[in-house]
Amino acid sequence: MIRTVLLTVLSFGFVIAAQAQVWRPERPVEIIVPTTPGGGIDRTARLLQKIIQENALAGVPVSVNNKPGGGGAVSLVYLNQHAGDAHFVAINSPNLIANDLNARGAVKYRDITPLANLFSEYTVVAVRSESPLKTGQDFIDRLRKDPQSLAVSTPTTLGSVNHLSFALVAKAAGIDPRKLKAVVLGSGGDAVTALLGGHIDAHTGTPSSVVRMVQADKIRALAILAPKRIGGPYANTPTWTELGYKAVMDTWRGVIGPKGMTPAQIAWWDDLLGRVVRTDEWTQEVAQYGWEAEYLNSAESRKFLERQHEELKVLLGELGLAK
């Protein structure tokens, strides 16, 4: 009898322990976007929201909340106000690392919980269709005459991948990156509006941020910072390397959670995001925008961020953009 009772108690304890290892959301999930609506980061969040909701992957409603400011710093502070709460996640980009290296934000990249890396895309330099700059060489020639003569948008902060891309192209052409006129805007969407309105001369950003205007012949892509042409709407867009300027730069998109998440919470997000990237809709969107699918789970993403920190630290120093 005593043995039976003991086994029953132990079995009950094992059940309780097993249940404690499982987490699932009990209220709506919020995806935080560190930019204004309309750019590549915002598009990533809304695609995730759509797939999760249409396939009932979370079991609760999913919303998108734009928290722009400080090149992502504002969104990180907001995210960590919900420490340990896996109902809040954010889309991240290399700005997470750049802000850390340039001491622009209170939240460091080690202060959050990496959940996934989703994809990357190479940056592009684009102008409005009526611009006198017809080619990438025209762009370089103008900068060589006067680096300040072109106002070029580099969302969303100095030291961002967009800014680094602009600087990398200039350096490859023998132009001092510190003399460039970089214009910081809230998102790729804001940059497109400013470009079409004639408020800036060119835009450096992700292909997805301008693809619709490229297809409508309202914006012309001069050259892309990819190792080879990416095809699709950009099939006729040369790489900077083709033009004689070795400049390659990509920007990645991932998902992070607040600090203090439990292993059970991380496991739930690992499972959900792994299912998202296996859907047909995700695969189709990746192909449509020319994204490079590079899914990494939480553990792999942590190692990836550490490598990115070291690489961007070197690059910022080489370009004279580190503080």
PDB file of C-alpha atoms in Angstrom:
ATOM      1  CA  MET A   1       0.000   0.000   0.000  1.00  0.00           C
ATOM      2  CA  ILE A   2       2.755   2.447   0.981  1.00  0.00           C
ATOM      3  CA  ARG A   3       4.629   1.621  -2.234  1.00  0.00           C
ATOM      4  CA  THR A   4       1.466   2.176  -4.313  1.00  0.00           C
ATOM      5  CA  VAL A   5       0.853   5.552  -2.688  1.00  0.00           C
ATOM      6  CA  LEU A   6       4.485   6.525  -3.179  1.00  0.00           C
ATOM      7  CA  LEU A   7       4.392   5.592  -6.861  1.00  0.00           C
ATOM      8  CA  THR A   8       1.154   7.530  -7.281  1.00  0.00           C
ATOM      9  CA  VAL A   9       2.678  10.625  -5.672  1.00  0.00           C
ATOM     10  CA  LEU A  10       5.828  10.345  -7.773  1.00  0.00           C
ATOM     11  CA  SER A  11       3.812   9.885 -10.960  1.00  0.00           C
ATOM     12  CA  PHE A  12       1.701  12.916 -10.103  1.00  0.00           C
ATOM     13  CA  GLY A  13       4.892  14.888  -9.499  1.00  0.00           C
ATOM     14  CA  PHE A  14       6.266  13.888 -12.888  1.00  0.00           C
ATOM     15  CA  VAL A  15       3.053  15.008 -14.583  1.00  0.00           C
ATOM     16  CA  ILE A  16       3.207  18.384 -12.831  1.00  0.00           C
ATOM     17  CA  ALA A  17       6.879  18.778 -13.806  1.00  0.00           C
ATOM     18  CA  ALA A  18       6.139  17.873 -17.428  1.00  0.00           C
ATOM     19  CA  GLN A  19       3.283  20.354 -17.546  1.00  0.00           C
ATOM     20  CA  ALA A  20       5.578  23.036 -16.136  1.00  0.00           C
ATOM     21  CA  GLN A  21       7.845  22.585 -19.139  1.00  0.00           C
ATOM     22  CA  VAL A  22       5.097  23.555 -21.581  1.00  0.00           C
ATOM     23  CA  TRP A  23       4.269  27.186 -22.392  1.00  0.00           C
ATOM     24  CA  ARG A  24       1.727  28.657 -24.772  1.00  0.00           C
ATOM     25  CA  PRO A  25       0.324  32.191 -25.068  1.00  0.00           C
ATOM     26  CA  GLU A  26      -2.717  32.971 -22.948  1.00  0.00           C
ATOM     27  CA  ARG A  27      -3.447  36.406 -24.421  1.00  0.00           C
ATOM     28  CA  PRO A  28      -2.727  38.272 -27.700  1.00  0.00           C
ATOM     29  CA  VAL A  29       0.821  38.255 -29.066  1.00  0.00           C
ATOM     30  CA  GLU A  30       2.406  41.559 -30.094  1.00  0.00           C
ATOM     31  CA  ILE A  31       5.056  41.853 -32.815  1.00  0.00           C
ATOM     32  CA  ILE A  32       7.032  45.066 -32.331  1.00  0.00           C
ATOM     33  CA  VAL A  33       8.456  46.899 -35.354  1.00  0.00           C
ATOM     34  CA  PRO A  34      11.359  49.345 -34.782  1.00  0.00           C
ATOM     35  CA  THR A  35      10.418  51.534 -37.780  1.00  0.00           C
ATOM     36  CA  THR A  36       7.506  53.465 -39.186  1.00  0.00           C
ATOM     37  CA  PRO A  37       5.117  51.466 -41.425  1.00  0.00           C
ATOM     38  CA  GLY A  38       5.964  50.681 -45.018  1.00  0.00           C
ATOM     39  CA  GLY A  39       9.571  49.464 -45.018  1.00  0.00           C
ATOM     40  CA  GLY A  40      11.136  46.023 -45.176  1.00  0.00           C
ATOM     41  CA  ILE A  41      11.083  45.429 -41.418  1.00  0.00           C
ATOM     42  CA  ASP A  42       7.408  46.376 -41.195  1.00  0.00           C
ATOM     43  CA  ARG A  43       6.633  44.125 -44.164  1.00  0.00           C
ATOM     44  CA  THR A  44       8.350  41.212 -42.391  1.00  0.00           C
ATOM     45  CA  ALA A  45       6.252  41.679 -39.261  1.00  0.00           C
ATOM     46  CA  ARG A  46       2.989  41.881 -41.173  1.00  0.00           C
ATOM     47  CA  LEU A  47       3.820  38.783 -43.188  1.00  0.00           C
ATOM     48  CA  LEU A  48       4.516  36.871 -39.966  1.00  0.00           C
ATOM     49  CA  GLN A  49       1.260  38.155 -38.492  1.00  0.00           C
ATOM     50  CA  LYS A  50      -0.710  37.100 -41.564  1.00  0.00           C
ATOM     51  CA  ILE A  51       0.732  33.576 -41.723  1.00  0.00           C
ATOM     52  CA  ILE A  52       0.396  32.958 -37.994  1.00  0.00           C
ATOM     53  CA  GLN A  53      -3.219  34.121 -37.903  1.00  0.00           C
ATOM     54  CA  GLU A  54      -4.406  32.508 -41.148  1.00  0.00           C
ATOM     55  CA  ASN A  55      -2.941  29.162 -40.084  1.00  0.00           C
ATOM     56  CA  ALA A  56      -4.033  29.502 -36.419  1.00  0.00           C
ATOM     57  CA  LEU A  57      -0.485  28.766 -35.294  1.00  0.00           C
ATOM     58  CA  ALA A  58      -0.595  30.770 -32.071  1.00  0.00           C
ATOM     59  CA  GLY A  59      -4.130  30.120 -30.887  1.00  0.00           C
ATOM     60  CA  VAL A  60      -4.469  33.801 -29.949  1.00  0.00           C
ATOM     61  CA  PRO A  61      -4.736  37.069 -31.930  1.00  0.00           C
ATOM     62  CA  VAL A  62      -1.493  38.610 -33.218  1.00  0.00           C
ATOM     63  CA  SER A  63      -0.975  42.359 -33.631  1.00  0.00           C
ATOM     64  CA  VAL A  64       1.796  44.564 -35.045  1.00  0.00           C
ATOM     65  CA  ASN A  65       2.939  47.605 -33.066  1.00  0.00           C
ATOM     66  CA  ASN A  66       5.270  50.167 -34.689  1.00  0.00           C
ATOM     67  CA  LYS A  67       7.691  51.709 -32.194  1.00  0.00           C
ATOM     68  CA  PRO A  68      10.104  53.818 -34.298  1.00  0.00           C
ATOM     69  CA  GLY A  69      12.920  55.943 -32.966  1.00  0.00           C
ATOM     70  CA  GLY A  70      16.647  55.851 -32.328  1.00  0.00           C
ATOM     71  CA  GLY A  71      17.320  53.367 -35.114  1.00  0.00           C
ATOM     72  CA  GLY A  72      15.513  50.686 -33.128  1.00  0.00           C
ATOM     73  CA  ALA A  73      16.555  51.804 -29.628  1.00  0.00           C
ATOM     74  CA  VAL A  74      13.030  52.863 -28.646  1.00  0.00           C
ATOM     75  CA  SER A  75      11.564  49.488 -29.600  1.00  0.00           C
ATOM     76  CA  LEU A  76      14.209  47.619 -27.593  1.00  0.00           C
ATOM     77  CA  VAL A  77      13.454  49.603 -24.450  1.00  0.00           C
ATOM     78  CA  TYR A  78       9.750  48.896 -24.942  1.00  0.00           C
ATOM     79  CA  LEU A  79      10.437  45.194 -25.535  1.00  0.00           C
ATOM     80  CA  ASN A  80      12.429  44.841 -22.322  1.00  0.00           C
ATOM     81  CA  GLN A  81       9.737  46.580 -20.324  1.00  0.00           C
ATOM     82  CA  HIS A  82       8.047  43.191 -20.748  1.00  0.00           C
ATOM     83  CA  ALA A  83      10.944  41.109 -19.429  1.00  0.00           C
ATOM     84  CA  GLY A  84      10.148  37.422 -19.260  1.00  0.00           C
ATOM     85  CA  ASP A  85       6.886  37.863 -21.153  1.00  0.00           C
ATOM     86  CA  ALA A  86       6.904  35.819 -24.365  1.00  0.00           C
ATOM     87  CA  HIS A  87       3.707  37.493 -25.577  1.00  0.00           C
ATOM     88  CA  PHE A  88       5.980  40.300 -26.839  1.00  0.00           C
ATOM     89  CA  VAL A  89       8.541  39.825 -29.624  1.00  0.00           C
ATOM     90  CA  ALA A  90      10.225  42.195 -32.073  1.00  0.00           C
ATOM     91  CA  ILE A  91      11.647  42.145 -35.572  1.00  0.00           C
ATOM     92  CA  ASN A  92      15.344  42.922 -35.472  1.00  0.00           C
ATOM     93  CA  SER A  93      18.022  43.875 -37.975  1.00  0.00           C
ATOM     94  CA  PRO A  94      21.744  44.700 -37.909  1.00  0.00           C
ATOM     95  CA  ASN A  95      20.793  47.980 -36.188  1.00  0.00           C
ATOM     96  CA  LEU A  96      20.626  45.906 -33.015  1.00  0.00           C
ATOM     97  CA  ILE A  97      24.394  45.446 -33.307  1.00  0.00           C
ATOM     98  CA  ALA A  98      25.236  48.854 -34.795  1.00  0.00           C
ATOM     99  CA  ASN A  99      23.473  50.729 -31.991  1.00  0.00           C
ATOM    100  CA  ASP A 100      25.344  48.623 -29.459  1.00  0.00           C
ATOM    101  CA  LEU A 101      28.713  49.373 -31.062  1.00  0.00           C
ATOM    102  CA  ASN A 102      27.944  53.091 -31.370  1.00  0.00           C
ATOM    103  CA  ALA A 103      26.489  53.368 -27.849  1.00  0.00           C
ATOM    104  CA  ARG A 104      23.195  54.740 -29.208  1.00  0.00           C
ATOM    105  CA  GLY A 105      20.864  52.630 -27.091  1.00  0.00           C
ATOM    106  CA  ALA A 106      20.459  51.567 -23.501  1.00  0.00           C
ATOM    107  CA  VAL A 107      19.679  47.959 -24.491  1.00  0.00           C
ATOM    108  CA  LYS A 108      22.625  45.905 -25.716  1.00  0.00           C
ATOM    109  CA  TYR A 109      22.341  42.968 -28.072  1.00  0.00           C
ATOM    110  CA  ARG A 110      23.092  40.571 -25.209  1.00  0.00           C
ATOM    111  CA  ASP A 111      20.191  42.043 -23.208  1.00  0.00           C
ATOM    112  CA  ILE A 112      17.511  40.375 -25.321  1.00  0.00           C
ATOM    113  CA  THR A 113      16.526  36.785 -26.203  1.00  0.00           C
ATOM    114  CA  PRO A 114      17.372  35.738 -29.788  1.00  0.00           C
ATOM    115  CA  LEU A 115      14.543  33.639 -31.239  1.00  0.00           C
ATOM    116  CA  ALA A 116      15.270  33.292 -34.960  1.00  0.00           C
ATOM    117  CA  ASN A 117      17.018  34.637 -38.000  1.00  0.00           C
ATOM    118  CA  LEU A 118      14.654  34.537 -40.974  1.00  0.00           C
ATOM    119  CA  PHE A 119      16.354  35.828 -44.123  1.00  0.00           C
ATOM    120  CA  SER A 120      18.704  38.443 -45.532  1.00  0.00           C
ATOM    121  CA  GLU A 121      18.642  40.713 -48.571  1.00  0.00           C
ATOM    122  CA  TYR A 122      21.364  42.701 -50.319  1.00  0.00           C
ATOM    123  CA  THR A 123      21.084  46.473 -50.312  1.00  0.00           C
ATOM    124  CA  VAL A 124      20.490  48.558 -53.419  1.00  0.00           C
ATOM    125  CA  VAL A 125      21.131  52.167 -54.464  1.00  0.00           C
ATOM    126  CA  ALA A 126      18.121  53.693 -56.213  1.00  0.00           C
ATOM    127  CA  VAL A 127      16.970  57.025 -57.646  1.00  0.00           C
ATOM    128  CA  ARG A 128      13.660  58.312 -59.016  1.00  0.00           C
ATOM    129  CA  SER A 129      13.163  57.600 -62.707  1.00  0.00           C
ATOM    130  CA  GLU A 130      13.603  61.218 -63.859  1.00  0.00           C
ATOM    131  CA  SER A 131      16.943  61.563 -62.039  1.00  0.00           C
ATOM    132  CA  PRO A 132      19.914  62.650 -64.192  1.00  0.00           C
ATOM    133  CA  LEU A 133      21.811  59.777 -62.566  1.00  0.00           C
ATOM    134  CA  LYS A 134      21.264  56.985 -65.064  1.00  0.00           C
ATOM    135  CA  THR A 135      23.898  54.497 -63.922  1.00  0.00           C
ATOM    136  CA  GLY A 136      25.932  53.521 -60.913  1.00  0.00           C
ATOM    137  CA  GLN A 137      28.927  55.188 -62.533  1.00  0.00           C
ATOM    138  CA  ASP A 138      26.985  58.470 -62.723  1.00  0.00           C
ATOM    139  CA  PHE A 139      26.391  58.135 -58.987  1.00  0.00           C
ATOM    140  CA  ILE A 140      30.106  57.612 -58.315  1.00  0.00           C
ATOM    141  CA  ASP A 141      31.180  60.457 -60.616  1.00  0.00           C
ATOM    142  CA  ARG A 142      28.910  62.909 -58.807  1.00  0.00           C
ATOM    143  CA  LEU A 143      30.224  61.850 -55.399  1.00  0.00           C
ATOM    144  CA  ARG A 144      33.809  62.140 -56.581  1.00  0.00           C
ATOM    145  CA  LYS A 145      33.224  65.745 -57.622  1.00  0.00           C
ATOM    146  CA  ASP A 146      31.507  66.576 -54.335  1.00  0.00           C
ATOM    147  CA  PRO A 147      30.599  63.947 -51.699  1.00  0.00           C
ATOM    148  CA  GLN A 148      28.073  66.409 -50.252  1.00  0.00           C
ATOM    149  CA  SER A 149      26.271  66.977 -53.552  1.00  0.00           C
ATOM    150  CA  LEU A 150      23.915  64.001 -53.135  1.00  0.00           C
ATOM    151  CA  ALA A 151      21.480  63.644 -50.254  1.00  0.00           C
ATOM    152  CA  VAL A 152      21.129  59.886 -49.830  1.00  0.00           C
ATOM    153  CA  SER A 153      18.656  58.296 -47.416  1.00  0.00           C
ATOM    154  CA  THR A 154      20.072  55.623 -45.121  1.00  0.00           C
ATOM    155  CA  PRO A 155      17.237  54.447 -42.845  1.00  0.00           C
ATOM    156  CA  THR A 156      17.065  54.237 -39.873  1.00  0.00           C
ATOM    157  CA  THR A 157      20.209  55.520 -38.154  1.00  0.00           C
ATOM    158  CA  LEU A 158      23.826  56.402 -38.814  1.00  0.00           C
ATOM    159  CA  GLY A 159      25.839  53.211 -38.629  1.00  0.00           C
ATOM    160  CA  SER A 160      22.921  51.133 -39.939  1.00  0.00           C
ATOM    161  CA  VAL A 161      23.498  48.611 -42.712  1.00  0.00           C
ATOM    162  CA  ASN A 162      21.966  51.089 -45.142  1.00  0.00           C
ATOM    163  CA  HIS A 163      24.473  53.733 -44.053  1.00  0.00           C
ATOM    164  CA  LEU A 164      27.305  51.188 -44.123  1.00  0.00           C
ATOM    165  CA  SER A 165      26.295  50.182 -47.661  1.00  0.00           C
ATOM    166  CA  PHE A 166      26.479  53.801 -48.851  1.00  0.00           C
ATOM    167  CA  ALA A 167      29.841  54.205 -47.137  1.00  0.00           C
ATOM    168  CA  LEU A 168      31.159  50.915 -48.529  1.00  0.00           C
ATOM    169  CA  VAL A 169      30.365  51.914 -52.113  1.00  0.00           C
ATOM    170  CA  ALA A 170      32.024  55.287 -51.588  1.00  0.00           C
ATOM    171  CA  LYS A 171      35.138  53.759 -50.061  1.00  0.00           C
ATOM    172  CA  ALA A 172      35.430  51.275 -52.945  1.00  0.00           C
ATOM    173  CA  ALA A 173      35.496  54.310 -55.253  1.00  0.00           C
ATOM    174  CA  GLY A 174      38.170  56.093 -53.203  1.00  0.00           C
ATOM    175  CA  ILE A 175      35.733  58.562 -51.592  1.00  0.00           C
ATOM    176  CA  ASP A 176      35.967  59.418 -47.886  1.00  0.00           C
ATOM    177  CA  PRO A 177      32.799  57.922 -46.290  1.00  0.00           C
ATOM    178  CA  ARG A 178      32.892  60.535 -43.511  1.00  0.00           C
ATOM    179  CA  LYS A 179      32.196  63.302 -46.047  1.00  0.00           C
ATOM    180  CA  LEU A 180      28.974  61.796 -47.413  1.00  0.00           C
ATOM    181  CA  LYS A 181      25.562  63.418 -46.941  1.00  0.00           C
ATOM    182  CA  ALA A 182      23.557  60.632 -45.315  1.00  0.00           C
ATOM    183  CA  VAL A 183      19.917  61.406 -44.520  1.00  0.00           C
ATOM    184  CA  VAL A 184      18.363  59.375 -41.698  1.00  0.00           C
ATOM    185  CA  LEU A 185      14.657  58.549 -42.134  1.00  0.00           C
ATOM    186  CA  GLY A 186      12.233  56.412 -40.173  1.00  0.00           C
ATOM    187  CA  SER A 187      11.936  53.511 -42.614  1.00  0.00           C
ATOM    188  CA  GLY A 188      12.334  52.402 -46.210  1.00  0.00           C
ATOM    189  CA  GLY A 189       8.739  53.485 -46.736  1.00  0.00           C
ATOM    190  CA  ASP A 190       9.566  57.023 -45.592  1.00  0.00           C
ATOM    191  CA  ALA A 191      12.588  56.996 -47.900  1.00  0.00           C
ATOM    192  CA  VAL A 192      10.473  56.050 -50.930  1.00  0.00           C
ATOM    193  CA  THR A 193       8.081  58.913 -50.178  1.00  0.00           C
ATOM    194  CA  ALA A 194      10.968  61.362 -49.818  1.00  0.00           C
ATOM    195  CA  LEU A 195      12.642  60.092 -52.991  1.00  0.00           C
ATOM    196  CA  LEU A 196       9.504  60.354 -55.106  1.00  0.00           C
ATOM    197  CA  GLY A 197       8.875  63.822 -53.703  1.00  0.00           C
ATOM    198  CA  GLY A 198      12.330  65.027 -54.706  1.00  0.00           C
ATOM    199  CA  HIS A 199      13.404  65.666 -51.109  1.00  0.00           C
ATOM    200  CA  ILE A 200      16.436  63.379 -51.461  1.00  0.00           C
ATOM    201  CA  ASP A 201      18.584  62.445 -54.451  1.00  0.00           C
ATOM    202  CA  ALA A 202      18.977  58.715 -53.848  1.00  0.00           C
ATOM    203  CA  HIS A 203      18.122  55.929 -51.453  1.00  0.00           C
ATOM    204  CA  THR A 204      20.261  53.122 -50.082  1.00  0.00           C
ATOM    205  CA  GLY A 205      18.164  50.299 -48.679  1.00  0.00           C
ATOM    206  CA  THR A 206      16.650  46.900 -49.212  1.00  0.00           C
ATOM    207  CA  PRO A 207      15.321  45.892 -52.645  1.00  0.00           C
ATOM    208  CA  SER A 208      11.947  45.072 -51.075  1.00  0.00           C
ATOM    209  CA  SER A 209      11.578  48.658 -49.856  1.00  0.00           C
ATOM    210  CA  VAL A 210      11.465  49.985 -53.438  1.00  0.00           C
ATOM    211  CA  VAL A 211      10.405  46.964 -55.492  1.00  0.00           C
ATOM    212  CA  ARG A 212       6.852  48.155 -56.204  1.00  0.00           C
ATOM    213  CA  MET A 213       8.074  51.531 -57.436  1.00  0.00           C
ATOM    214  CA  VAL A 214      10.787  49.813 -59.508  1.00  0.00           C
ATOM    215  CA  GLN A 215       8.116  47.647 -61.134  1.00  0.00           C
ATOM    216  CA  ALA A 216       6.029  50.770 -61.788  1.00  0.00           C
ATOM    217  CA  ASP A 217       9.036  52.498 -63.420  1.00  0.00           C
ATOM    218  CA  LYS A 218       8.914  55.321 -60.877  1.00  0.00           C
ATOM    219  CA  ILE A 219      12.224  54.381 -59.262  1.00  0.00           C
ATOM    220  CA  ARG A 220      15.387  53.135 -60.974  1.00  0.00           C
ATOM    221  CA  ALA A 221      17.833  50.805 -59.229  1.00  0.00           C
ATOM    222  CA  LEU A 222      21.385  51.829 -60.130  1.00  0.00           C
ATOM    223  CA  ALA A 223      23.340  48.937 -58.633  1.00  0.00           C
ATOM    224  CA  ILE A 224      23.073  46.327 -55.907  1.00  0.00           C
ATOM    225  CA  LEU A 225      25.575  45.324 -53.225  1.00  0.00           C
ATOM    226  CA  ALA A 226      25.267  41.611 -53.999  1.00  0.00           C
ATOM    227  CA  PRO A 227      27.935  39.127 -55.111  1.00  0.00           C
ATOM    228  CA  LYS A 228      25.822  38.376 -58.198  1.00  0.00           C
ATOM    229  CA  ARG A 229      22.603  39.637 -59.797  1.00  0.00           C
ATOM    230  CA  ILE A 230      19.512  38.668 -57.849  1.00  0.00           C
ATOM    231  CA  GLY A 231      17.007  38.307 -60.698  1.00  0.00           C
ATOM    232  CA  GLY A 232      13.290  39.091 -60.692  1.00  0.00           C
ATOM    233  CA  PRO A 233      12.534  42.827 -60.948  1.00  0.00           C
ATOM    234  CA  TYR A 234      16.282  43.419 -60.485  1.00  0.00           C
ATOM    235  CA  ALA A 235      17.484  41.097 -63.254  1.00  0.00           C
ATOM    236  CA  ASN A 236      18.888  44.074 -65.188  1.00  0.00           C
ATOM    237  CA  THR A 237      20.414  45.755 -62.144  1.00  0.00           C
ATOM    238  CA  PRO A 238      24.200  45.299 -62.122  1.00  0.00           C
ATOM    239  CA  THR A 239      26.180  44.593 -58.999  1.00  0.00           C
ATOM    240  CA  TRP A 240      28.683  47.183 -57.805  1.00  0.00           C
ATOM    241  CA  THR A 241      31.375  44.571 -58.314  1.00  0.00           C
ATOM    242  CA  GLU A 242      30.395  44.328 -62.005  1.00  0.00           C
ATOM    243  CA  LEU A 243      30.894  48.083 -62.254  1.00  0.00           C
ATOM    244  CA  GLY A 244      34.383  47.783 -60.805  1.00  0.00           C
ATOM    245  CA  TYR A 245      33.652  48.631 -57.159  1.00  0.00           C
ATOM    246  CA  LYS A 246      33.922  45.708 -54.759  1.00  0.00           C
ATOM    247  CA  ALA A 247      31.075  46.352 -52.344  1.00  0.00           C
ATOM    248  CA  VAL A 248      28.886  43.590 -50.896  1.00  0.00           C
ATOM    249  CA  MET A 249      26.489  44.135 -48.004  1.00  0.00           C
ATOM    250  CA  ASP A 250      23.324  42.425 -46.861  1.00  0.00           C
ATOM    251  CA  THR A 251      20.796  43.142 -44.143  1.00  0.00           C
ATOM    252  CA  TRP A 252      19.206  40.333 -42.163  1.00  0.00           C
ATOM    253  CA  ARG A 253      15.842  40.081 -40.462  1.00  0.00           C
ATOM    254  CA  GLY A 254      15.188  38.120 -37.329  1.00  0.00           C
ATOM    255  CA  VAL A 255      12.917  37.805 -34.314  1.00  0.00           C
ATOM    256  CA  ILE A 256      13.928  38.584 -30.742  1.00  0.00           C
ATOM    257  CA  GLY A 257      12.147  38.380 -27.425  1.00  0.00           C
ATOM    258  CA  PRO A 258      12.643  40.290 -24.181  1.00  0.00           C
ATOM    259  CA  LYS A 259      15.271  39.353 -21.661  1.00  0.00           C
ATOM    260  CA  GLY A 260      14.435  36.667 -19.135  1.00  0.00           C
ATOM    261  CA  MET A 261      12.473  34.290 -21.351  1.00  0.00           C
ATOM    262  CA  THR A 262      12.278  30.716 -20.069  1.00  0.00           C
ATOM    263  CA  PRO A 263      13.442  27.629 -22.006  1.00  0.00           C
ATOM    264  CA  ALA A 264       9.788  26.610 -22.420  1.00  0.00           C
ATOM    265  CA  GLN A 265       8.884  29.982 -23.939  1.00  0.00           C
ATOM    266  CA  ILE A 266      11.859  29.841 -26.291  1.00  0.00           C
ATOM    267  CA  ALA A 267      10.914  26.294 -27.326  1.00  0.00           C
ATOM    268  CA  TRP A 268       7.376  27.421 -28.199  1.00  0.00           C
ATOM    269  CA  TRP A 269       8.680  30.242 -30.429  1.00  0.00           C
ATOM    270  CA  ASP A 270      11.265  27.907 -31.985  1.00  0.00           C
ATOM    271  CA  ASP A 271       8.454  25.552 -32.978  1.00  0.00           C
ATOM    272  CA  LEU A 272       6.129  28.298 -34.252  1.00  0.00           C
ATOM    273  CA  LEU A 273       8.718  30.171 -36.332  1.00  0.00           C
ATOM    274  CA  GLY A 274      10.058  26.900 -37.718  1.00  0.00           C
ATOM    275  CA  ARG A 275       6.547  26.125 -38.961  1.00  0.00           C
ATOM    276  CA  VAL A 276       6.098  29.627 -40.412  1.00  0.00           C
ATOM    277  CA  VAL A 277       9.178  29.380 -42.646  1.00  0.00           C
ATOM    278  CA  ARG A 278       7.984  26.024 -43.975  1.00  0.00           C
ATOM    279  CA  THR A 279       4.662  27.383 -45.257  1.00  0.00           C
ATOM    280  CA  ASP A 280       4.112  27.849 -48.985  1.00  0.00           C
ATOM    281  CA  GLU A 281       3.154  31.486 -48.450  1.00  0.00           C
ATOM    282  CA  TRP A 282       6.451  32.257 -46.728  1.00  0.00           C
ATOM    283  CA  THR A 283       8.414  30.522 -49.480  1.00  0.00           C
ATOM    284  CA  GLN A 284       6.545  32.468 -52.165  1.00  0.00           C
ATOM    285  CA  GLU A 285       7.086  35.822 -50.441  1.00  0.00           C
ATOM    286  CA  VAL A 286      10.792  35.113 -49.990  1.00  0.00           C
ATOM    287  CA  ALA A 287      11.095  34.443 -53.723  1.00  0.00           C
ATOM    288  CA  GLN A 288       8.995  37.461 -54.712  1.00  0.00           C
ATOM    289  CA  TYR A 289      11.107  39.962 -52.803  1.00  0.00           C
ATOM    290  CA  GLY A 290      14.465  38.390 -53.628  1.00  0.00           C
ATOM    291  CA  TRP A 291      15.140  37.505 -50.000  1.00  0.00           C
ATOM    292  CA  GLU A 292      17.795  34.934 -49.159  1.00  0.00           C
ATOM    293  CA  ALA A 293      16.178  32.334 -46.885  1.00  0.00           C
ATOM    294  CA  GLU A 294      18.505  31.830 -43.920  1.00  0.00           C
ATOM    295  CA  TYR A 295      16.450  30.404 -41.071  1.00  0.00           C
ATOM    296  CA  LEU A 296      18.280  29.896 -37.778  1.00  0.00           C
ATOM    297  CA  ASN A 297      16.647  28.839 -34.522  1.00  0.00           C
ATOM    298  CA  SER A 298      17.175  30.517 -31.164  1.00  0.00           C
ATOM    299  CA  ALA A 299      20.455  28.826 -30.231  1.00  0.00           C
ATOM    300  CA  GLU A 300      21.896  29.323 -33.712  1.00  0.00           C
ATOM    301  CA  SER A 301      20.745  32.959 -33.754  1.00  0.00           C
ATOM    302  CA  ARG A 302      22.626  33.732 -30.555  1.00  0.00           C
ATOM    303  CA  LYS A 303      25.878  32.530 -32.133  1.00  0.00           C
ATOM    304  CA  PHE A 304      25.022  34.441 -35.322  1.00  0.00           C
ATOM    305  CA  LEU A 305      24.604  37.720 -33.397  1.00  0.00           C
ATOM    306  CA  GLU A 306      27.962  37.208 -31.722  1.00  0.00           C
ATOM    307  CA  ARG A 307      29.646  36.758 -35.121  1.00  0.00           C
ATOM    308  CA  GLN A 308      27.847  39.796 -36.513  1.00  0.00           C
ATOM    309  CA  HIS A 309      29.019  41.886 -33.577  1.00  0.00           C
ATOM    310  CA  GLU A 310      32.645  41.122 -34.339  1.00  0.00           C
ATOM    311  CA  GLU A 311      32.256  41.638 -38.103  1.00  0.00           C
ATOM    312  CA  LEU A 312      30.411  44.959 -37.834  1.00  0.00           C
ATOM    313  CA  LYS A 313      32.856  46.192 -35.221  1.00  0.00           C
ATOM    314  CA  VAL A 314      35.680  45.755 -37.714  1.00  0.00           C
ATOM    315  CA  LEU A 315      33.704  47.254 -40.615  1.00  0.00           C
ATOM    316  CA  LEU A 316      32.585  50.345 -38.688  1.00  0.00           C
ATOM    317  CA  GLY A 317      36.197  50.931 -37.690  1.00  0.00           C
ATOM    318  CA  GLU A 318      37.483  50.519 -41.257  1.00  0.00           C
ATOM    319  CA  LEU A 319      34.920  53.019 -42.572  1.00  0.00           C
ATOM    320  CA  GLY A 320      35.666  55.519 -39.830  1.00  0.00           C
ATOM    321  CA  LEU A 321      32.090  55.338 -38.555  1.00  0.00           C
ATOM    322  CA  ALA A 322      32.661  53.799 -35.119  1.00  0.00           C
ATOM    323  CA  LYS A 323      32.493  55.890 -31.961  1.00  0.00           C
TER     324      LYS A 323
END
